[in-house]
């Protein structure tokens, strides 16, 4: 039995850092352990112009000062001109598409997918990856499944465009990965652990509530199997999405689970209990480095066996599964 795990360059390929005080609270907590991450643009207003992007980059740089952490920036998908995309290309890693109104701060998203095609064609030519929140406006149980047809359509229509299905929640999405060369995916920590049952099956659990939620046990098993086998087109993306406690423990509970600070310890637990620790490095780093063409920050995280309890709170944010005891803790980051 191993008592030490060394992970080189862990990457979190989907994080919400927010702005202002929340950014200052949460960004260092990710920057401490991760080598880098993809930063989501769904601020209010969204990051959709160069000035806003430049300001956000310097705000993040300030918040993660002193840490060996690379923020990979994104902008919010809108119809953009070639001129704008050529200008912004060097500052971003991808563009994030939200269907209008599908989730937190997505009102300015796309109404009809066809409206996106001109911009997608330019992105394909310029080599800018597309990240997608894949939910339709259909019945809540079927939204992700219904969106798979759109993924298939986009992947066929734009064969050279890298398309990432963000935070996948269905067994069918895992299958789609093997069908289209240019489709990739991220999966969160919570989707490897819980289903709808754990959110509303008993008393309602606001801190487990995110969008979308994995619905059925067979979905969770398929996601877990894909992660545990370090499927080469799948990367870890926490979708760590902090909201202040009063926005979670309220009517109109905000969607989002806060997980990034302890994601590595938690993943070590999951991979060990399934006898797949050898695949953790690929899942949290190698796959992302290959698929997104990232360079190493030469950061190494050493985990050792030992009890670690997920804090009750970080500032005014209650994390996912607060109080849960994990079997791995961080010994050193170098
Ligand atoms: O649960 C979620 N929270 N899902 C998203 O897509 C957005 C995120 C947020 O920004 O809070
Ligand atoms: Zn997200």
mmCIF file of C-alpha atoms and ligand atoms in Angstrom:
data_model
loop_
_atom_site.group_PDB
_atom_site.id
_atom_site.type_symbol
_atom_site.label_atom_id
_atom_site.label_comp_id
_atom_site.label_asym_id
_atom_site.label_seq_id
_atom_site.Cartn_x
_atom_site.Cartn_y
_atom_site.Cartn_z
ATOM 1 C CA UNK A 1 0.000 0.000 0.000
ATOM 2 C CA UNK A 2 1.405 3.339 -1.021
ATOM 3 C CA UNK A 3 1.471 6.180 1.522
ATOM 4 C CA UNK A 4 2.580 8.942 -0.771
ATOM 5 C CA UNK A 5 1.271 10.239 -4.091
ATOM 6 C CA UNK A 6 3.216 12.693 -6.181
ATOM 7 C CA UNK A 7 1.261 14.635 -8.785
ATOM 8 C CA UNK A 8 3.073 16.741 -11.303
ATOM 9 C CA UNK A 9 1.346 19.846 -12.660
ATOM 10 C CA UNK A 10 -2.289 19.273 -11.683
ATOM 11 C CA UNK A 11 -4.614 21.348 -13.867
ATOM 12 C CA UNK A 12 -8.216 22.358 -13.185
ATOM 13 C CA UNK A 13 -9.722 22.880 -16.621
ATOM 14 C CA UNK A 14 -12.934 24.631 -15.462
ATOM 15 C CA UNK A 15 -12.957 27.108 -12.550
ATOM 16 C CA UNK A 16 -15.092 30.064 -11.528
ATOM 17 C CA UNK A 17 -12.886 32.674 -9.867
ATOM 18 C CA UNK A 18 -15.501 35.479 -9.816
ATOM 19 C CA UNK A 19 -14.341 39.045 -9.081
ATOM 20 C CA UNK A 20 -13.503 41.365 -6.201
ATOM 21 C CA UNK A 21 -13.564 39.941 -2.673
ATOM 22 C CA UNK A 22 -14.714 36.498 -3.810
ATOM 23 C CA UNK A 23 -11.817 36.290 -6.266
ATOM 24 C CA UNK A 24 -9.371 37.255 -3.538
ATOM 25 C CA UNK A 25 -10.834 34.541 -1.307
ATOM 26 C CA UNK A 26 -11.003 31.639 -3.771
ATOM 27 C CA UNK A 27 -8.223 32.168 -6.327
ATOM 28 C CA UNK A 28 -5.331 31.559 -3.893
ATOM 29 C CA UNK A 29 -7.044 28.354 -2.715
ATOM 30 C CA UNK A 30 -6.820 26.914 -6.248
ATOM 31 C CA UNK A 31 -3.466 28.496 -7.052
ATOM 32 C CA UNK A 32 -1.916 26.825 -4.028
ATOM 33 C CA UNK A 33 -2.284 23.310 -5.379
ATOM 34 C CA UNK A 34 -2.988 23.598 -9.097
ATOM 35 C CA UNK A 35 -0.478 24.519 -11.786
ATOM 36 C CA UNK A 36 -3.108 26.310 -13.772
ATOM 37 C CA UNK A 37 -6.720 26.337 -14.773
ATOM 38 C CA UNK A 38 -9.274 27.560 -17.236
ATOM 39 C CA UNK A 39 -11.078 30.589 -15.837
ATOM 40 C CA UNK A 40 -14.751 30.998 -16.724
ATOM 41 C CA UNK A 41 -16.032 34.316 -18.126
ATOM 42 C CA UNK A 42 -19.608 34.368 -16.743
ATOM 43 C CA UNK A 43 -19.174 37.530 -14.704
ATOM 44 C CA UNK A 44 -21.747 40.327 -14.605
ATOM 45 C CA UNK A 45 -21.382 41.751 -17.203
ATOM 46 C CA UNK A 46 -19.614 38.874 -18.959
ATOM 47 C CA UNK A 47 -16.007 39.041 -20.149
ATOM 48 C CA UNK A 48 -16.649 39.871 -23.792
ATOM 49 C CA UNK A 49 -14.255 42.654 -24.759
ATOM 50 C CA UNK A 50 -10.529 43.307 -24.574
ATOM 51 C CA UNK A 51 -10.682 45.960 -21.881
ATOM 52 C CA UNK A 52 -12.753 43.774 -19.556
ATOM 53 C CA UNK A 53 -10.449 40.826 -20.284
ATOM 54 C CA UNK A 54 -7.283 42.839 -19.592
ATOM 55 C CA UNK A 55 -8.740 44.107 -16.320
ATOM 56 C CA UNK A 56 -9.782 40.610 -15.301
ATOM 57 C CA UNK A 57 -6.321 39.242 -16.121
ATOM 58 C CA UNK A 58 -4.656 41.824 -13.891
ATOM 59 C CA UNK A 59 -7.180 41.251 -11.088
ATOM 60 C CA UNK A 60 -6.423 37.525 -11.218
ATOM 61 C CA UNK A 61 -2.672 38.073 -11.441
ATOM 62 C CA UNK A 62 -2.914 40.121 -8.262
ATOM 63 C CA UNK A 63 -5.010 37.510 -6.489
ATOM 64 C CA UNK A 64 -2.618 34.632 -7.299
ATOM 65 C CA UNK A 65 0.590 36.593 -6.806
ATOM 66 C CA UNK A 66 3.291 34.452 -5.238
ATOM 67 C CA UNK A 67 1.822 31.175 -6.502
ATOM 68 C CA UNK A 68 3.102 29.141 -9.424
ATOM 69 C CA UNK A 69 -0.248 29.147 -11.245
ATOM 70 C CA UNK A 70 -1.211 29.976 -14.815
ATOM 71 C CA UNK A 71 -4.738 31.289 -15.403
ATOM 72 C CA UNK A 72 -5.945 30.274 -18.854
ATOM 73 C CA UNK A 73 -8.420 32.935 -19.829
ATOM 74 C CA UNK A 74 -11.684 32.621 -21.736
ATOM 75 C CA UNK A 75 -14.221 35.044 -23.110
ATOM 76 C CA UNK A 76 -17.983 34.639 -23.188
ATOM 77 C CA UNK A 77 -19.254 33.430 -26.573
ATOM 78 C CA UNK A 78 -21.011 36.088 -28.615
ATOM 79 C CA UNK A 79 -20.973 36.820 -32.309
ATOM 80 C CA UNK A 80 -17.459 38.155 -32.837
ATOM 81 C CA UNK A 81 -15.721 39.553 -35.903
ATOM 82 C CA UNK A 82 -12.565 38.029 -37.371
ATOM 83 C CA UNK A 83 -10.723 41.218 -36.523
ATOM 84 C CA UNK A 84 -11.681 40.962 -32.829
ATOM 85 C CA UNK A 85 -10.856 37.254 -32.644
ATOM 86 C CA UNK A 86 -7.431 37.803 -34.222
ATOM 87 C CA UNK A 87 -6.766 40.503 -31.669
ATOM 88 C CA UNK A 88 -7.923 38.509 -28.629
ATOM 89 C CA UNK A 89 -6.496 35.138 -29.669
ATOM 90 C CA UNK A 90 -3.128 35.600 -27.919
ATOM 91 C CA UNK A 91 -4.791 36.442 -24.592
ATOM 92 C CA UNK A 92 -7.238 33.557 -24.305
ATOM 93 C CA UNK A 93 -7.156 29.767 -24.336
ATOM 94 C CA UNK A 94 -10.774 29.213 -25.419
ATOM 95 C CA UNK A 95 -14.234 30.720 -25.773
ATOM 96 C CA UNK A 96 -17.096 29.539 -23.562
ATOM 97 C CA UNK A 97 -20.548 29.155 -25.057
ATOM 98 C CA UNK A 98 -23.629 29.251 -22.850
ATOM 99 C CA UNK A 99 -27.168 28.749 -24.122
ATOM 100 C CA UNK A 100 -29.019 31.911 -23.036
ATOM 101 C CA UNK A 101 -30.406 31.535 -19.520
ATOM 102 C CA UNK A 102 -29.162 27.954 -18.988
ATOM 103 C CA UNK A 103 -27.236 28.706 -15.796
ATOM 104 C CA UNK A 104 -25.669 31.398 -13.577
ATOM 105 C CA UNK A 105 -25.049 34.679 -15.425
ATOM 106 C CA UNK A 106 -25.752 33.281 -18.881
ATOM 107 C CA UNK A 107 -28.505 35.654 -19.982
ATOM 108 C CA UNK A 108 -26.343 37.048 -22.763
ATOM 109 C CA UNK A 109 -25.707 33.562 -24.164
ATOM 110 C CA UNK A 110 -26.713 32.112 -27.526
ATOM 111 C CA UNK A 111 -30.422 31.769 -28.356
ATOM 112 C CA UNK A 112 -30.145 29.616 -31.477
ATOM 113 C CA UNK A 113 -27.056 27.533 -32.143
ATOM 114 C CA UNK A 114 -27.087 28.493 -35.834
ATOM 115 C CA UNK A 115 -26.476 32.103 -34.744
ATOM 116 C CA UNK A 116 -23.057 30.942 -33.602
ATOM 117 C CA UNK A 117 -21.905 29.399 -36.878
ATOM 118 C CA UNK A 118 -20.108 32.376 -38.474
ATOM 119 C CA UNK A 119 -18.052 32.924 -35.340
ATOM 120 C CA UNK A 120 -17.393 29.187 -34.948
ATOM 121 C CA UNK A 121 -16.048 29.052 -38.494
ATOM 122 C CA UNK A 122 -13.538 31.800 -37.720
ATOM 123 C CA UNK A 123 -12.578 30.117 -34.436
ATOM 124 C CA UNK A 124 -11.997 26.893 -36.338
ATOM 125 C CA UNK A 125 -9.708 28.684 -38.781
ATOM 126 C CA UNK A 126 -7.809 30.487 -36.030
ATOM 127 C CA UNK A 127 -7.505 27.383 -33.824
ATOM 128 C CA UNK A 128 -9.449 28.783 -30.837
ATOM 129 C CA UNK A 129 -11.115 25.961 -28.834
ATOM 130 C CA UNK A 130 -14.822 26.085 -27.969
ATOM 131 C CA UNK A 131 -16.013 25.177 -24.462
ATOM 132 C CA UNK A 132 -19.726 24.469 -24.143
ATOM 133 C CA UNK A 133 -22.307 24.387 -21.374
ATOM 134 C CA UNK A 134 -24.398 21.636 -22.946
ATOM 135 C CA UNK A 135 -27.986 21.952 -21.733
ATOM 136 C CA UNK A 136 -31.130 22.648 -23.735
ATOM 137 C CA UNK A 137 -34.171 24.404 -22.285
ATOM 138 C CA UNK A 138 -36.131 21.146 -22.282
ATOM 139 C CA UNK A 139 -37.455 19.135 -19.339
ATOM 140 C CA UNK A 140 -34.835 19.179 -16.598
ATOM 141 C CA UNK A 141 -34.193 15.417 -16.640
ATOM 142 C CA UNK A 142 -33.445 15.448 -20.367
ATOM 143 C CA UNK A 143 -31.533 18.664 -20.986
ATOM 144 C CA UNK A 144 -28.010 17.261 -21.294
ATOM 145 C CA UNK A 145 -29.168 14.262 -23.317
ATOM 146 C CA UNK A 146 -31.010 16.571 -25.720
ATOM 147 C CA UNK A 147 -27.913 18.692 -26.188
ATOM 148 C CA UNK A 148 -25.845 15.714 -27.385
ATOM 149 C CA UNK A 149 -27.398 16.074 -30.847
ATOM 150 C CA UNK A 150 -26.107 19.654 -30.950
ATOM 151 C CA UNK A 151 -22.604 18.500 -29.972
ATOM 152 C CA UNK A 152 -22.699 15.892 -32.716
ATOM 153 C CA UNK A 153 -23.868 18.485 -35.219
ATOM 154 C CA UNK A 154 -21.184 21.018 -34.215
ATOM 155 C CA UNK A 155 -18.435 18.389 -34.288
ATOM 156 C CA UNK A 156 -19.417 17.352 -37.816
ATOM 157 C CA UNK A 157 -19.964 20.880 -39.131
ATOM 158 C CA UNK A 158 -16.624 22.127 -37.721
ATOM 159 C CA UNK A 159 -14.299 19.108 -37.866
ATOM 160 C CA UNK A 160 -11.141 21.101 -37.090
ATOM 161 C CA UNK A 161 -12.666 22.959 -34.125
ATOM 162 C CA UNK A 162 -11.715 21.575 -30.702
ATOM 163 C CA UNK A 163 -15.009 21.297 -28.819
ATOM 164 C CA UNK A 164 -15.062 20.568 -25.098
ATOM 165 C CA UNK A 165 -18.264 19.260 -23.524
ATOM 166 C CA UNK A 166 -17.986 20.881 -20.106
ATOM 167 C CA UNK A 167 -18.946 19.095 -16.888
ATOM 168 C CA UNK A 168 -20.493 16.053 -18.580
ATOM 169 C CA UNK A 169 -23.202 14.303 -16.589
ATOM 170 C CA UNK A 170 -24.447 11.439 -18.755
ATOM 171 C CA UNK A 171 -23.308 8.006 -19.868
ATOM 172 C CA UNK A 172 -24.269 9.031 -23.419
ATOM 173 C CA UNK A 173 -21.813 11.953 -23.369
ATOM 174 C CA UNK A 174 -18.986 9.545 -22.536
ATOM 175 C CA UNK A 175 -19.985 7.452 -25.548
ATOM 176 C CA UNK A 176 -20.023 10.494 -27.807
ATOM 177 C CA UNK A 177 -16.361 11.145 -26.960
ATOM 178 C CA UNK A 178 -15.377 8.085 -28.944
ATOM 179 C CA UNK A 179 -17.510 9.025 -31.923
ATOM 180 C CA UNK A 180 -16.074 12.406 -32.879
ATOM 181 C CA UNK A 181 -12.319 13.092 -33.027
ATOM 182 C CA UNK A 182 -12.734 16.762 -32.185
ATOM 183 C CA UNK A 183 -14.982 16.290 -29.123
ATOM 184 C CA UNK A 184 -13.382 16.376 -25.669
ATOM 185 C CA UNK A 185 -14.832 16.690 -22.171
ATOM 186 C CA UNK A 186 -14.268 17.777 -18.612
ATOM 187 C CA UNK A 187 -15.830 16.147 -15.582
ATOM 188 C CA UNK A 188 -16.213 17.594 -12.075
ATOM 189 C CA UNK A 189 -15.547 16.073 -8.686
ATOM 190 C CA UNK A 190 -19.185 16.213 -7.582
ATOM 191 C CA UNK A 191 -20.354 14.334 -10.643
ATOM 192 C CA UNK A 192 -18.088 11.422 -9.686
ATOM 193 C CA UNK A 193 -19.693 11.345 -6.230
ATOM 194 C CA UNK A 194 -23.352 12.279 -6.287
ATOM 195 C CA UNK A 195 -26.566 12.131 -8.292
ATOM 196 C CA UNK A 196 -29.891 13.905 -8.079
ATOM 197 C CA UNK A 197 -30.691 11.643 -5.137
ATOM 198 C CA UNK A 198 -28.008 13.347 -3.051
ATOM 199 C CA UNK A 199 -29.388 16.789 -3.833
ATOM 200 C CA UNK A 200 -33.153 16.348 -3.430
ATOM 201 C CA UNK A 201 -33.625 12.708 -2.426
ATOM 202 C CA UNK A 202 -33.720 13.544 1.281
ATOM 203 C CA UNK A 203 -33.715 16.996 2.810
ATOM 204 C CA UNK A 204 -32.607 19.409 0.115
ATOM 205 C CA UNK A 205 -28.833 19.958 0.004
ATOM 206 C CA UNK A 206 -28.096 23.431 -1.351
ATOM 207 C CA UNK A 207 -24.321 23.002 -1.196
ATOM 208 C CA UNK A 208 -24.549 19.931 -3.452
ATOM 209 C CA UNK A 209 -26.667 21.780 -5.992
ATOM 210 C CA UNK A 210 -25.061 22.709 -9.289
ATOM 211 C CA UNK A 211 -26.145 22.882 -12.906
ATOM 212 C CA UNK A 212 -26.406 20.397 -14.383
ATOM 213 C CA UNK A 213 -26.740 17.565 -11.837
ATOM 214 C CA UNK A 214 -25.916 13.981 -12.861
ATOM 215 C CA UNK A 215 -29.308 12.336 -12.748
ATOM 216 C CA UNK A 216 -29.070 8.549 -12.527
ATOM 217 C CA UNK A 217 -26.685 6.073 -10.856
ATOM 218 C CA UNK A 218 -25.762 4.626 -14.257
ATOM 219 C CA UNK A 219 -24.687 8.103 -15.397
ATOM 220 C CA UNK A 220 -22.477 8.487 -12.351
ATOM 221 C CA UNK A 221 -20.942 5.027 -12.946
ATOM 222 C CA UNK A 222 -20.127 5.844 -16.557
ATOM 223 C CA UNK A 223 -18.503 9.148 -15.564
ATOM 224 C CA UNK A 224 -16.573 7.464 -12.786
ATOM 225 C CA UNK A 225 -15.348 4.715 -15.100
ATOM 226 C CA UNK A 226 -14.226 7.237 -17.697
ATOM 227 C CA UNK A 227 -12.321 9.230 -15.053
ATOM 228 C CA UNK A 228 -10.832 6.180 -13.335
ATOM 229 C CA UNK A 229 -9.587 4.832 -16.647
ATOM 230 C CA UNK A 230 -8.236 8.323 -17.469
ATOM 231 C CA UNK A 231 -10.077 8.332 -20.776
ATOM 232 C CA UNK A 232 -7.597 10.221 -23.015
ATOM 233 C CA UNK A 233 -10.160 12.820 -24.115
ATOM 234 C CA UNK A 234 -11.356 13.593 -20.598
ATOM 235 C CA UNK A 235 -9.762 16.082 -18.182
ATOM 236 C CA UNK A 236 -10.524 17.157 -14.674
ATOM 237 C CA UNK A 237 -12.465 20.430 -14.501
ATOM 238 C CA UNK A 238 -13.836 21.106 -11.032
ATOM 239 C CA UNK A 239 -16.461 23.669 -12.086
ATOM 240 C CA UNK A 240 -15.717 24.959 -8.614
ATOM 241 C CA UNK A 241 -18.349 27.674 -8.368
ATOM 242 C CA UNK A 242 -18.442 29.616 -5.079
ATOM 243 C CA UNK A 243 -21.525 31.483 -3.949
ATOM 244 C CA UNK A 244 -21.899 33.303 -0.611
ATOM 245 C CA UNK A 245 -23.759 31.287 2.012
ATOM 246 C CA UNK A 246 -26.831 33.575 1.906
ATOM 247 C CA UNK A 247 -27.240 32.877 -1.820
ATOM 248 C CA UNK A 248 -27.088 29.094 -1.231
ATOM 249 C CA UNK A 249 -29.122 28.734 1.938
ATOM 250 C CA UNK A 250 -32.086 30.647 0.595
ATOM 251 C CA UNK A 251 -35.103 30.478 -1.668
ATOM 252 C CA UNK A 252 -33.731 30.633 -5.241
ATOM 253 C CA UNK A 253 -30.594 28.744 -4.203
ATOM 254 C CA UNK A 254 -27.712 29.559 -6.588
ATOM 255 C CA UNK A 255 -26.215 26.684 -8.575
ATOM 256 C CA UNK A 256 -22.602 25.719 -7.947
ATOM 257 C CA UNK A 257 -20.454 23.467 -5.747
ATOM 258 C CA UNK A 258 -17.240 24.825 -4.261
ATOM 259 C CA UNK A 259 -14.586 22.085 -4.487
ATOM 260 C CA UNK A 260 -11.302 23.279 -5.912
ATOM 261 C CA UNK A 261 -9.266 23.674 -2.669
ATOM 262 C CA UNK A 262 -9.582 19.992 -1.704
ATOM 263 C CA UNK A 263 -10.210 18.424 -5.103
ATOM 264 C CA UNK A 264 -6.860 16.638 -5.271
ATOM 265 C CA UNK A 265 -7.212 15.070 -1.829
ATOM 266 C CA UNK A 266 -10.765 13.988 -2.682
ATOM 267 C CA UNK A 267 -9.784 12.569 -6.077
ATOM 268 C CA UNK A 268 -6.939 10.636 -4.438
ATOM 269 C CA UNK A 269 -9.553 9.024 -2.166
ATOM 270 C CA UNK A 270 -11.805 8.137 -5.085
ATOM 271 C CA UNK A 271 -9.016 6.748 -7.257
ATOM 272 C CA UNK A 272 -7.523 4.762 -4.378
ATOM 273 C CA UNK A 273 -10.784 3.224 -3.242
ATOM 274 C CA UNK A 274 -11.326 2.041 -6.816
ATOM 275 C CA UNK A 275 -7.776 0.687 -7.142
ATOM 276 C CA UNK A 276 -6.857 3.191 -9.880
ATOM 277 C CA UNK A 277 -4.341 5.513 -8.244
ATOM 278 C CA UNK A 278 -1.970 4.906 -11.143
ATOM 279 C CA UNK A 279 -4.347 6.788 -13.454
ATOM 280 C CA UNK A 280 -4.728 9.912 -11.315
ATOM 281 C CA UNK A 281 -1.775 11.722 -12.905
ATOM 282 C CA UNK A 282 -3.245 11.307 -16.368
ATOM 283 C CA UNK A 283 -6.707 12.416 -15.261
ATOM 284 C CA UNK A 284 -5.603 15.583 -13.443
ATOM 285 C CA UNK A 285 -2.724 16.596 -15.659
ATOM 286 C CA UNK A 286 -1.357 14.600 -18.612
ATOM 287 C CA UNK A 287 -4.605 14.472 -20.597
ATOM 288 C CA UNK A 288 -5.066 18.230 -20.261
ATOM 289 C CA UNK A 289 -1.455 18.961 -21.171
ATOM 290 C CA UNK A 290 -1.749 16.903 -24.341
ATOM 291 C CA UNK A 291 -5.236 17.955 -25.444
ATOM 292 C CA UNK A 292 -4.936 21.682 -24.689
ATOM 293 C CA UNK A 293 -1.222 21.845 -25.485
ATOM 294 C CA UNK A 294 -0.177 23.198 -22.069
ATOM 295 C CA UNK A 295 3.346 23.575 -20.809
ATOM 296 C CA UNK A 296 4.620 22.381 -17.480
ATOM 297 C CA UNK A 297 5.035 24.777 -14.561
ATOM 298 C CA UNK A 298 7.279 22.216 -12.881
ATOM 299 C CA UNK A 299 4.955 22.179 -9.908
ATOM 300 C CA UNK A 300 4.764 19.059 -7.787
ATOM 301 C CA UNK A 301 2.116 18.255 -5.193
ATOM 302 C CA UNK A 302 2.843 15.563 -2.641
ATOM 303 C CA UNK A 303 -0.100 13.917 -0.919
ATOM 304 C CA UNK A 304 0.358 11.678 2.095
ATOM 305 C CA UNK A 305 -1.984 9.289 3.803
ATOM 306 C CA UNK A 306 -3.609 11.046 6.746
ATOM 307 C CA UNK A 307 -6.964 12.417 7.806
ATOM 308 C CA UNK A 308 -8.098 15.664 6.240
ATOM 309 C CA UNK A 309 -11.503 17.173 7.038
ATOM 310 C CA UNK A 310 -13.170 19.414 4.479
ATOM 311 C CA UNK A 311 -13.612 22.771 6.256
ATOM 312 C CA UNK A 312 -17.076 23.916 7.333
ATOM 313 C CA UNK A 313 -16.467 27.228 5.589
ATOM 314 C CA UNK A 314 -13.960 29.202 3.579
ATOM 315 C CA UNK A 315 -14.856 32.807 4.435
ATOM 316 C CA UNK A 316 -18.545 33.101 3.557
ATOM 317 C CA UNK A 317 -18.539 30.048 1.283
ATOM 318 C CA UNK A 318 -19.664 26.593 2.420
ATOM 319 C CA UNK A 319 -17.890 23.929 0.361
ATOM 320 C CA UNK A 320 -19.274 20.749 -1.113
ATOM 321 C CA UNK A 321 -19.511 17.973 1.502
ATOM 322 C CA UNK A 322 -18.166 20.180 4.303
ATOM 323 C CA UNK A 323 -17.049 18.160 7.321
ATOM 324 C CA UNK A 324 -16.333 15.041 5.270
ATOM 325 C CA UNK A 325 -13.167 13.219 6.263
ATOM 326 C CA UNK A 326 -10.733 12.312 3.498
ATOM 327 C CA UNK A 327 -7.840 9.871 3.717
ATOM 328 C CA UNK A 328 -5.240 11.991 1.935
ATOM 329 C CA UNK A 329 -3.768 15.344 2.813
ATOM 330 C CA UNK A 330 -1.286 17.623 1.142
ATOM 331 C CA UNK A 331 2.199 17.333 2.544
ATOM 332 C CA UNK A 332 4.105 19.616 0.223
ATOM 333 C CA UNK A 333 3.787 21.745 -2.864
ATOM 334 C CA UNK A 334 7.018 22.600 -4.648
HETATM 335 O O1 LIG B 1 -23.611 25.067 -11.094
HETATM 336 C C1 LIG B 1 -23.128 25.881 -11.852
HETATM 337 N N1 LIG B 1 -22.590 27.034 -11.397
HETATM 338 N N2 LIG B 1 -23.169 25.636 -13.157
HETATM 339 C C2 LIG B 1 -22.761 26.547 -14.056
HETATM 340 O O2 LIG B 1 -22.816 26.279 -15.226
HETATM 341 C C3 LIG B 1 -22.341 27.899 -13.625
HETATM 342 C C4 LIG B 1 -21.859 27.887 -12.247
HETATM 343 C C5 LIG B 1 -21.707 29.266 -11.647
HETATM 344 O O3 LIG B 1 -21.179 30.160 -12.320
HETATM 345 O O4 LIG B 1 -22.100 29.443 -10.499
HETATM 346 ZN ZN1 LIG B 2 -18.944 26.288 -14.779
#
